[in-house]
CSV table of C-alpha atoms in Angstrom, one decimal:
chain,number,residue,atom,x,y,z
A,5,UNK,CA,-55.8,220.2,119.2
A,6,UNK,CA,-58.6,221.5,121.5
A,7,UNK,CA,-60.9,218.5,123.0
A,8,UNK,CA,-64.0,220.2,123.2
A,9,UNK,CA,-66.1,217.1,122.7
A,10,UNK,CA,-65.1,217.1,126.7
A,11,UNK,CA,-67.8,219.8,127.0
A,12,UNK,CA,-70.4,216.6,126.9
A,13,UNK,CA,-69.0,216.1,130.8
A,14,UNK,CA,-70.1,219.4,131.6
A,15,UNK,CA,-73.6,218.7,129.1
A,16,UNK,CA,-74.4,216.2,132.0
A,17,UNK,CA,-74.4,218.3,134.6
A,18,UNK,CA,-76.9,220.7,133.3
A,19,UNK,CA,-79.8,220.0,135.8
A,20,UNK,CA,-82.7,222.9,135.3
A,21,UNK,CA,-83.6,224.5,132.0
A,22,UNK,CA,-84.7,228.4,132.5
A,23,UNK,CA,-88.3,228.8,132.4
A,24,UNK,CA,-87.2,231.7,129.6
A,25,UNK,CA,-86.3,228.8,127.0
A,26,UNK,CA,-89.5,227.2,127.6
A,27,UNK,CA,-91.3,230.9,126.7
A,28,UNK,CA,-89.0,231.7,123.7
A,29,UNK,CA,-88.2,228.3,122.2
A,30,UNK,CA,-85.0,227.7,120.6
A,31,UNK,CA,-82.4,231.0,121.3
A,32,UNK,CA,-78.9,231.3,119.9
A,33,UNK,CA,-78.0,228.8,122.9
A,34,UNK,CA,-79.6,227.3,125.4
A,35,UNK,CA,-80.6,228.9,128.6
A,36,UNK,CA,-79.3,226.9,130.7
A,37,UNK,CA,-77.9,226.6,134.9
A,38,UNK,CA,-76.9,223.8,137.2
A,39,UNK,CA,-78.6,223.7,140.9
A,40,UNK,CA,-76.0,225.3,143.2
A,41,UNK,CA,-75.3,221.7,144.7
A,42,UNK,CA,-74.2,220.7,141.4
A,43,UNK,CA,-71.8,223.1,140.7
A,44,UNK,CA,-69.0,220.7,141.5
A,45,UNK,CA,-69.7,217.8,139.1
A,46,UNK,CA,-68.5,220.2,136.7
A,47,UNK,CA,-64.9,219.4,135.5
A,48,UNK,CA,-63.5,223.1,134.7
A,49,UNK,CA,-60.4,221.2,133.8
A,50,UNK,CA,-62.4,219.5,130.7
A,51,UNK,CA,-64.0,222.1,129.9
A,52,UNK,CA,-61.4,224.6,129.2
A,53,UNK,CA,-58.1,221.9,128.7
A,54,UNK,CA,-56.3,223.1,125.8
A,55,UNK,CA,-52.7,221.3,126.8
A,56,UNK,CA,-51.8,217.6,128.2
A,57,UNK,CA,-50.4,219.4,130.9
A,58,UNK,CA,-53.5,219.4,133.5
A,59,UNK,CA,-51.4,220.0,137.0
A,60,UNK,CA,-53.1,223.3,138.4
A,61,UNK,CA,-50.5,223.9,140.6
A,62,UNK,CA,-52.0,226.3,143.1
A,63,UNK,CA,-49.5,229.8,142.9
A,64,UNK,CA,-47.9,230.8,146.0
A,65,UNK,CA,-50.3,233.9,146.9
A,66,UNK,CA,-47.5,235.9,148.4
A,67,UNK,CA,-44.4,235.3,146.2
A,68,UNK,CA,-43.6,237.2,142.5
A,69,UNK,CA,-45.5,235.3,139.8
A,70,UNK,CA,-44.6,237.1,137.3
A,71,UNK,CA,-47.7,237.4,135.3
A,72,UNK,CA,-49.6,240.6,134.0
A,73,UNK,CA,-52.5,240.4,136.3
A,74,UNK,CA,-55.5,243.4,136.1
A,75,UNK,CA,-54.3,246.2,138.4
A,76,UNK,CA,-51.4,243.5,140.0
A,77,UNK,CA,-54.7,241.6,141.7
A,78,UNK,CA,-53.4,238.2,142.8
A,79,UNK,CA,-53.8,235.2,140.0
A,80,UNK,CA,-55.9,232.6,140.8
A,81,UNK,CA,-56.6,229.3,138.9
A,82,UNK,CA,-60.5,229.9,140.0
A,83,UNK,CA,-61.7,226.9,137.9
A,84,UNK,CA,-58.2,224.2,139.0
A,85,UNK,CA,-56.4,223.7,141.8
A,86,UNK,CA,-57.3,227.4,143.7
A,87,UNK,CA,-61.3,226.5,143.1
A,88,UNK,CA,-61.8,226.3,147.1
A,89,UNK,CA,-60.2,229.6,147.5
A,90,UNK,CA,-62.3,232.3,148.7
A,91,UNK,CA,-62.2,235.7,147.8
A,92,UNK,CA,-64.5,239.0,147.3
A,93,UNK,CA,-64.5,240.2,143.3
A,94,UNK,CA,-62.7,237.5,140.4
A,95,UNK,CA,-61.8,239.7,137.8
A,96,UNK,CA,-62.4,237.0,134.5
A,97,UNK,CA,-61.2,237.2,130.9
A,98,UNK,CA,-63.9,237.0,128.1
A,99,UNK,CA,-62.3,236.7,124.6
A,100,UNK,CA,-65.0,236.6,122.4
A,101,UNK,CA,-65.3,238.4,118.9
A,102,UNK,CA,-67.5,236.7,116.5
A,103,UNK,CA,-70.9,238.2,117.2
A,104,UNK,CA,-69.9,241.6,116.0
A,105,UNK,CA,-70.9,243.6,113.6
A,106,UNK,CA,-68.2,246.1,111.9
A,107,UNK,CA,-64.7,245.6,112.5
A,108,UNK,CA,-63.4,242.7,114.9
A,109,UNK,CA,-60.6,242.1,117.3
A,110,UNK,CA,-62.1,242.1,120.8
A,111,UNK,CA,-60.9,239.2,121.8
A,112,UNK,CA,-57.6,240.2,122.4
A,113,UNK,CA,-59.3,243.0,125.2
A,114,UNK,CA,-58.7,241.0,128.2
A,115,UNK,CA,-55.1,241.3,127.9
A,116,UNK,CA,-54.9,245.0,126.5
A,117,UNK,CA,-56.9,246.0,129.2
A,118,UNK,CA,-54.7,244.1,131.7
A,119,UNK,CA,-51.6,245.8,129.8
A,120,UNK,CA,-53.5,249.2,130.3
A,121,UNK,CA,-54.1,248.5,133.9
A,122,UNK,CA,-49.8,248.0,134.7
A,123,UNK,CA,-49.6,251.1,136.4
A,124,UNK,CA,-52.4,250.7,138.8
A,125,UNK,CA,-53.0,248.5,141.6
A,126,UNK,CA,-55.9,247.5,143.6
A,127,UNK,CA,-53.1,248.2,146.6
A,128,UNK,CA,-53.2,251.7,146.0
A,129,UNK,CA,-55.3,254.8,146.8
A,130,UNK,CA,-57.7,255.9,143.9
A,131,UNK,CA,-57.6,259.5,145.5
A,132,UNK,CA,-60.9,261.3,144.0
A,133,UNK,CA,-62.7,257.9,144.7
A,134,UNK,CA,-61.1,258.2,148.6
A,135,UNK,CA,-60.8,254.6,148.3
A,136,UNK,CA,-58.1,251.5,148.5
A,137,UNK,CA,-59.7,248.8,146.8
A,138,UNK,CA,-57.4,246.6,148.8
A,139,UNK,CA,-59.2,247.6,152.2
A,140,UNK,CA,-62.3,246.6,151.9
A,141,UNK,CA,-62.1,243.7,148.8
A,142,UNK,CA,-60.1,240.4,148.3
A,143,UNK,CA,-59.2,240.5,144.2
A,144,UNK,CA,-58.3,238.4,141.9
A,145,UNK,CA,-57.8,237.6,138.6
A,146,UNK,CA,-58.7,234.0,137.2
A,147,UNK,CA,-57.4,234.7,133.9
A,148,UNK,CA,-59.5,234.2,130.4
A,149,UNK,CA,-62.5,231.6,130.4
A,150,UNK,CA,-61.3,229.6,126.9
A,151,UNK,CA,-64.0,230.1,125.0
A,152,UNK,CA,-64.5,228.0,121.3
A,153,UNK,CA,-63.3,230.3,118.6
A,154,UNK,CA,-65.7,228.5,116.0
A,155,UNK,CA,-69.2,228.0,117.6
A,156,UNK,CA,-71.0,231.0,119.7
A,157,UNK,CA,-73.5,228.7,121.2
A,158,UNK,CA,-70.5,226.6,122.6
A,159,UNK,CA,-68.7,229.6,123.5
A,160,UNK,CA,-71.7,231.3,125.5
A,161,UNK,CA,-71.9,228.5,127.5
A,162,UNK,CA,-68.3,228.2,128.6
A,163,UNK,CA,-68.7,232.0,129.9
A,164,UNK,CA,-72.1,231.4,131.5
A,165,UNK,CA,-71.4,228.1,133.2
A,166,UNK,CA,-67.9,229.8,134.5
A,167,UNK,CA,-69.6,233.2,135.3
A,168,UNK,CA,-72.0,230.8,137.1
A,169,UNK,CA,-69.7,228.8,139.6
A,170,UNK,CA,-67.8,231.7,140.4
A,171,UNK,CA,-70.9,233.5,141.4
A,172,UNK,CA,-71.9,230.4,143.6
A,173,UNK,CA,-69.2,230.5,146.3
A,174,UNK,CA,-69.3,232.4,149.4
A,175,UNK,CA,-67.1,235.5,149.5
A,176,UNK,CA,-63.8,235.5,151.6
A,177,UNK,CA,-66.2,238.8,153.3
A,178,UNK,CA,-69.4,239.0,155.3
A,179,UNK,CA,-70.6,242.3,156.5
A,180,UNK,CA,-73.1,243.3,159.1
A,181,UNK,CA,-76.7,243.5,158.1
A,182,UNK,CA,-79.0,241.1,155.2
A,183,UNK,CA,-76.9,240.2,151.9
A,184,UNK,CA,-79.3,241.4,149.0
A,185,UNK,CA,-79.0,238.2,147.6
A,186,UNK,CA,-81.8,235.5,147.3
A,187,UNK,CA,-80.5,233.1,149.4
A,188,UNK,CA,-79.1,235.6,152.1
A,189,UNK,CA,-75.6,234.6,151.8
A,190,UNK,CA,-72.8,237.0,150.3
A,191,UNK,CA,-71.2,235.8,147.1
A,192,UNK,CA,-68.4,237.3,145.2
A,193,UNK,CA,-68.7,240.1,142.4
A,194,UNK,CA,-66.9,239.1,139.0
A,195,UNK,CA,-65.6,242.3,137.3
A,196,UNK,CA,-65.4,241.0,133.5
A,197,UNK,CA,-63.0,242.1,130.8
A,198,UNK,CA,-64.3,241.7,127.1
A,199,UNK,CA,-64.9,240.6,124.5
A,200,UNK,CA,-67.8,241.8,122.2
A,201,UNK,CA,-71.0,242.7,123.9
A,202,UNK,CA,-72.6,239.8,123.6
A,203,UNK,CA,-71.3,238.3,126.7
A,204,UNK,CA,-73.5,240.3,128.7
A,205,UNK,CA,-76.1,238.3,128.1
A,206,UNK,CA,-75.0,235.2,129.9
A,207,UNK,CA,-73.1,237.4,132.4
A,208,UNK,CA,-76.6,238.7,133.8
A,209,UNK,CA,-78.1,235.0,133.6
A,210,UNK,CA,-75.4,234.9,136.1
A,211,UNK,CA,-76.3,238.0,138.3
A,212,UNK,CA,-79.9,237.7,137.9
A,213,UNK,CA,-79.9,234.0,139.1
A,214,UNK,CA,-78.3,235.1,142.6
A,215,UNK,CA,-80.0,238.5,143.1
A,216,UNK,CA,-83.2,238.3,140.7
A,217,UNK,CA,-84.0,241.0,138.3
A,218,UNK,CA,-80.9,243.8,138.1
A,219,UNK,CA,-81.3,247.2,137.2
A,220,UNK,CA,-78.8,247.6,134.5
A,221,UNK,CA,-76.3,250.9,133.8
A,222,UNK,CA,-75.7,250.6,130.3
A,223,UNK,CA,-72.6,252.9,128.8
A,224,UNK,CA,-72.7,252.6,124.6
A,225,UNK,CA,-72.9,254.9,122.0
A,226,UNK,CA,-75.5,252.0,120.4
A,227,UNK,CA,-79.3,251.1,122.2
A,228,UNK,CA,-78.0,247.0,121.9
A,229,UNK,CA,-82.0,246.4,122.4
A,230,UNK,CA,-82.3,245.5,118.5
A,231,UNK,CA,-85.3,243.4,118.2
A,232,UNK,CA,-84.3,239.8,115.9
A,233,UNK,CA,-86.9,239.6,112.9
A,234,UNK,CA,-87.1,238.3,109.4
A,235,UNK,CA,-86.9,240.9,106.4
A,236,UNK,CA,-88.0,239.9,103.3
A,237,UNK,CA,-85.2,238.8,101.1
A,238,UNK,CA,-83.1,238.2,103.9
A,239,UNK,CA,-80.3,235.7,104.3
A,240,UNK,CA,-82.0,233.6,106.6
A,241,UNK,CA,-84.4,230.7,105.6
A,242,UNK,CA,-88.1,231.3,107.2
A,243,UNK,CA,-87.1,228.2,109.7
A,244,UNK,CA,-83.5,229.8,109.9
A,245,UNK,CA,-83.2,231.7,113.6
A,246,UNK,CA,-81.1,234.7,113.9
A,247,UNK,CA,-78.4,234.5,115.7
A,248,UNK,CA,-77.7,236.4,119.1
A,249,UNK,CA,-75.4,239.7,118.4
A,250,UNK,CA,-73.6,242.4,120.0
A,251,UNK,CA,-77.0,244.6,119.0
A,252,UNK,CA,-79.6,242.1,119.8
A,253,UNK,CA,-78.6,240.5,123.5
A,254,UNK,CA,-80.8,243.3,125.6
A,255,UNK,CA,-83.7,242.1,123.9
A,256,UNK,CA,-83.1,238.5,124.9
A,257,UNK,CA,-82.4,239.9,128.6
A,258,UNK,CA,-85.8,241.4,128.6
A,259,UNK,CA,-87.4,238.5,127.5
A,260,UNK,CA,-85.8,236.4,129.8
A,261,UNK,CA,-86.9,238.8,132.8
A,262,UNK,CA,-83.5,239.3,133.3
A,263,UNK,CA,-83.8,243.5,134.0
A,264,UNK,CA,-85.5,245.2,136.6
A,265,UNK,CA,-88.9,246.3,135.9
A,266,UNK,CA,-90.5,249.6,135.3
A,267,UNK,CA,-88.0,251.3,133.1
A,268,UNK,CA,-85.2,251.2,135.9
A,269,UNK,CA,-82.6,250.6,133.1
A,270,UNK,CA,-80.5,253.2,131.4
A,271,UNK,CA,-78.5,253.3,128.7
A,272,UNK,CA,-76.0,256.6,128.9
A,273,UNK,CA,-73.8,258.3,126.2
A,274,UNK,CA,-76.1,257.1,123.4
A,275,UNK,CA,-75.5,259.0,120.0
A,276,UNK,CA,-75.5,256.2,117.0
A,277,UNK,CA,-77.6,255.7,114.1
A,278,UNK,CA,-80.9,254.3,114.1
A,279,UNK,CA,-83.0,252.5,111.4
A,280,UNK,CA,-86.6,254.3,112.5
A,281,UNK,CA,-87.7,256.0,115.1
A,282,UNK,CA,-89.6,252.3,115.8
A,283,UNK,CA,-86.4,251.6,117.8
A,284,UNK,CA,-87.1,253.9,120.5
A,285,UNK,CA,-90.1,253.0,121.3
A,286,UNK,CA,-89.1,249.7,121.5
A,287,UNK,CA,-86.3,250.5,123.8
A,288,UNK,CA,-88.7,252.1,126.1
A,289,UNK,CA,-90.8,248.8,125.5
A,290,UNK,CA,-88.1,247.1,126.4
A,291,UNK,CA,-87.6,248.6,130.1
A,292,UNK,CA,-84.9,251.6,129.2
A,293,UNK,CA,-84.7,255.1,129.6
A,294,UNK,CA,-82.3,256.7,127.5
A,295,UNK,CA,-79.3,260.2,128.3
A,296,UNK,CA,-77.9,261.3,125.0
A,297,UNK,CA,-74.0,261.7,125.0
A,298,UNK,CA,-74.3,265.7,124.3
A,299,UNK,CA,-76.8,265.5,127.6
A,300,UNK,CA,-73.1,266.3,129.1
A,301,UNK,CA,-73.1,269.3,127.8
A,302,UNK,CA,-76.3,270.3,128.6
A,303,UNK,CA,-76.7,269.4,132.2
A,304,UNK,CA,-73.1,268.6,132.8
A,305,UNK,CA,-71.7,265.7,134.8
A,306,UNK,CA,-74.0,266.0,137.3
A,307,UNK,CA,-77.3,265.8,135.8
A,308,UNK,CA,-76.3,262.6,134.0
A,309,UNK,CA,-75.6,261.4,137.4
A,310,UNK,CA,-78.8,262.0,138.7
A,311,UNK,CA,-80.6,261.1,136.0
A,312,UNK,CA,-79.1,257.4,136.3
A,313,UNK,CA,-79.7,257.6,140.0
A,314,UNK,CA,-83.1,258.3,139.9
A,315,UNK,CA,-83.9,255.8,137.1
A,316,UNK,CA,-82.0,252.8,139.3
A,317,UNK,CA,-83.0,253.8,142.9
A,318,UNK,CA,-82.1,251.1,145.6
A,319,UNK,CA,-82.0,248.4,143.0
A,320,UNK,CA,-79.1,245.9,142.7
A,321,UNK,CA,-77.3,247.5,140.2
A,322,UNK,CA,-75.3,245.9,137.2
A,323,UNK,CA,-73.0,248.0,135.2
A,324,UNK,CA,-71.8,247.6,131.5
A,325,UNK,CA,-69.4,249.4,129.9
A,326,UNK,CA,-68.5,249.8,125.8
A,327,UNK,CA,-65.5,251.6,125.1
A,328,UNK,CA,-67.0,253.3,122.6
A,329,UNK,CA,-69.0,255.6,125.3
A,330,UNK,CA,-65.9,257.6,124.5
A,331,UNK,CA,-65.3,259.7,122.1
A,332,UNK,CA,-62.6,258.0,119.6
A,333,UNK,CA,-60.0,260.5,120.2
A,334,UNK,CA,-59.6,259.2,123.4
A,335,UNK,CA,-60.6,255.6,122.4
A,336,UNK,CA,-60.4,254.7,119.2
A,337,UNK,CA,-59.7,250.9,119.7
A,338,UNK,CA,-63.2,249.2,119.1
A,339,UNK,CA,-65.5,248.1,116.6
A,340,UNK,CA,-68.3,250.6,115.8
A,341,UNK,CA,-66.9,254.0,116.6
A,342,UNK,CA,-68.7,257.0,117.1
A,343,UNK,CA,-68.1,260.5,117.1
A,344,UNK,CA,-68.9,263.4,120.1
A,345,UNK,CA,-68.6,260.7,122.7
A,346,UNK,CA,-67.4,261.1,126.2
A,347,UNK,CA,-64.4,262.4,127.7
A,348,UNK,CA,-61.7,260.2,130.1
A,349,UNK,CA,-62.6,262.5,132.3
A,350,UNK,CA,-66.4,262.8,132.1
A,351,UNK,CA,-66.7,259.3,132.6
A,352,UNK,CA,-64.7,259.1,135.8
A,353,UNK,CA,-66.7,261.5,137.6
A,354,UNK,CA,-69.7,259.7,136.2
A,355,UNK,CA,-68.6,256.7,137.2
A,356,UNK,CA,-67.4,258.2,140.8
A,357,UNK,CA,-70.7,259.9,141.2
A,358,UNK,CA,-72.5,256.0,141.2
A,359,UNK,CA,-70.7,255.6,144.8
A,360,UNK,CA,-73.9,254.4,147.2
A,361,UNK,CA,-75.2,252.5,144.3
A,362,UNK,CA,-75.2,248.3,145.0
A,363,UNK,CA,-73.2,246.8,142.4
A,364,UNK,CA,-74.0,243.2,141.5
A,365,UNK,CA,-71.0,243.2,138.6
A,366,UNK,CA,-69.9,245.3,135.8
A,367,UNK,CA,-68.0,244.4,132.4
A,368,UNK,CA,-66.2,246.3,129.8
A,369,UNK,CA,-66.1,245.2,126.5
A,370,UNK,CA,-65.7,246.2,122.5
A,371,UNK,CA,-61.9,246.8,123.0
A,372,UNK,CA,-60.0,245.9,120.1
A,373,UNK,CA,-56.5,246.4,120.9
A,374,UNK,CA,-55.3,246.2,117.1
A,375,UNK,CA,-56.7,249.8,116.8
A,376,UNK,CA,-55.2,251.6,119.2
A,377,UNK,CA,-52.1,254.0,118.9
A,378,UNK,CA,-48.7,253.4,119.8
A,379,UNK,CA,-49.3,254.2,123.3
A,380,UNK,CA,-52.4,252.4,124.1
A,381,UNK,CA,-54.8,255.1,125.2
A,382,UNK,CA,-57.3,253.2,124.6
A,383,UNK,CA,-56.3,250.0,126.7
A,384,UNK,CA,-54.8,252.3,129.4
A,385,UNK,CA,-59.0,254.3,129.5
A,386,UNK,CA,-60.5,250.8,129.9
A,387,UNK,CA,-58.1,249.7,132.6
A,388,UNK,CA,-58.6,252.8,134.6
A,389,UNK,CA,-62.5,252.9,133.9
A,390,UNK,CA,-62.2,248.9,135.5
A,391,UNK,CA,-60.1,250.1,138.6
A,392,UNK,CA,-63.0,253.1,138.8
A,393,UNK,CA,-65.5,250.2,139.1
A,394,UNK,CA,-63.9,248.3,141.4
A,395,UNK,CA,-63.5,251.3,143.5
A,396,UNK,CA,-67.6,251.4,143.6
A,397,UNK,CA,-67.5,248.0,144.9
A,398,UNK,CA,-65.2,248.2,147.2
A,399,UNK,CA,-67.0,251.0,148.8
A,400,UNK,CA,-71.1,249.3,149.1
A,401,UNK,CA,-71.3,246.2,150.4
A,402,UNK,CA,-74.3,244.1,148.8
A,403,UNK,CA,-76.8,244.7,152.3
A,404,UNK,CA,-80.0,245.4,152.4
């Protein structure tokens, strides 16, 4: 049985509420970050403890472990015995379902992704990128955050508060000239594997708290800025709060003051359904421009390129990826599916085209590995589109 009344340990250590709950009230969970000195008065081993069995033994960095690790990084128990251990990008499991809307099953994409992601290696050359990942970034992979199965607001929490102390340590790299962060120090980049989309939301708390407002890249099919409101007739009770979703949490990261200002946000490979034509203007409202998915066809690769480059300028630069960008011949493992998406292909010279760009910290999520075919295409397209980000890491330090 899972002790998760141990989360009251970590309830203690919350020091400063986020002026953005004070604005909006009562959210789907509370916004909520510890002051960086506090950091460790949180007992990870609490917090996620699932078995009696609370040893940590620190793994032997250079010996065969044995485990399916993303893109055969090195495993590291980030939140046990390993927690002092520096390194440059923590590559963290988010498996977290229960916000969706359609069909679920994204929390088993951590591990499909890592399966997907067997035949790469951040020790090997991603030729059209010109880059080994292994050069120029220490990676690992801290495994899955635990998250509650039964209660989002719990669940959240676990992922922001984990997203949070990993973000909080000094990297195992410094590089020459100003760190863009806040405080001027270089911290590591956490590359997250989802998991509905609703972990975004607490996953730019995270960024936003070291680097302040983020421009973010957005790759969906769906806007994700849906705006929570009462309908007549509705299931909710007039005092009744709707909850977060995988469609609602850009709103909440506007409100918060979470993304850059001035519309230098942009959602690419949009082509789903809308209720009224209300929900663009509220997603320009909202601080995003918008490149249709047949705007590949139009003005090719390229022109997507520079239309996300022009939009995001010399911001820090956060990058989230849905799986159902592509088109679901090639990916047809996630929730809300659309038609005339992406290509593999497209998307990797996309993404490769980003290189310059200052990447805060990306996440792919929506893939639900029970829908894929026999020989996991669609696992095998997020791994590679995971290795592709890494590779833009790898190749900008964070300096001014």
């Amino acid at each position: 049985m899972v002790h998760w009344s141990r989360l009251s340990s970590a309830a203690a250590a919350l020091t400063l509420v986020g002026q953005a709950s004070q604005a909006l009230g009562s959210i789907q969970y509370p916004v909520a970050a510890v002051t960086a000195g506090s950091y460790g008065t949180l007992n990870f081993t609490e917090i996620f403890a699932s078995a009696p069995d609370m040893s940590n033994a620190a793994w032997e960095r250079g010996s065969f472990h044995g485990l399916t690790t993303f893109a055969r990084a090195a495993p590291l128990r980030c939140f046990g015995a390993d927690a002092d251990m520096p390194y440059d990008v923590a590559v963290v499991g988010a498996p977290f379902d229960t916000a969706t809307s359609f069909r679920p099953g994204a929390r088993f994409g951590p591990n499909g992704i890592r399966q997907g992601s067997r035949r790469l290696g951040v020790d090997r050359i991603n030729v059209p990128a010109k880059v080994r990942i292994s050069d120029h970034l220490d990676v690992v992979d801290c495994g899955d955050v635990p998250m509650v199965m039964t209660d989002n607001k719990v669940a959240l929490r676990q992922l922001e508060l984990a997203n949070a102390a990993l973000l909080s340590h000094t990297s195992l790299r410094s590089y020459s000239g100003n760190s863009i962060a806040k405080d001027g120090k270089f911290h590591p980049r956490v590359l997250t594997l989802g998991g509905d989309h609703t972990i975004t939301l607490p996953l730019l708390r995270g960024v936003a708290s070291v680097y302040g407002p983020v421009s973010v890249i957005h790759f969906d099919s769906h806007l994700d800025t849906w705006k929570p409101k009462q309908t007549t007739g509705g299931p909710w009770l007039p005092d009744e709060e709707i909850p977060v979703s995988h469609g609602s949490y850009f709103w909440y990261a506007y409100k918060e003051g979470l993304l850059a200002p001035n519309n230098a946000n942009i959602h690419v490979g949009i082509r789903g359904a809308i209720n009224s034509w209300q929900d663009y203007d509220d997603d320009y409202e909202f601080g995003w421009i918008i490149s249709h998915a047949e705007d590949v066809e139009d003005v090719g690769w390229q022109g997507v390129v520079k239309k996300i480059r022009d939009t995001v300028g010399d911001n820090p630069v956060y990058i989230t990826l849905d799986i159902d960008v592509l088109d679901p011949g090639m990916a047809p493992a996630t929730g809300t599916p659309e038609i005339g998406g992406i290509t593999t292909r497209e998307i990797k010279k996309i993404l490769q085209g980003l290189a310059g760009l200052k990447i805060v910290g990306a996440d792919i999520v929506e893939v639900a590995p029970g829908y894929d075919t026999q020989d996991e295409i669609t696992q095998i397209a997020a791994a590679n589109i995971g290795w592709e980000m890494l590779a833009l890491m790898a190749k900008t330090p964070l300096v001014e």
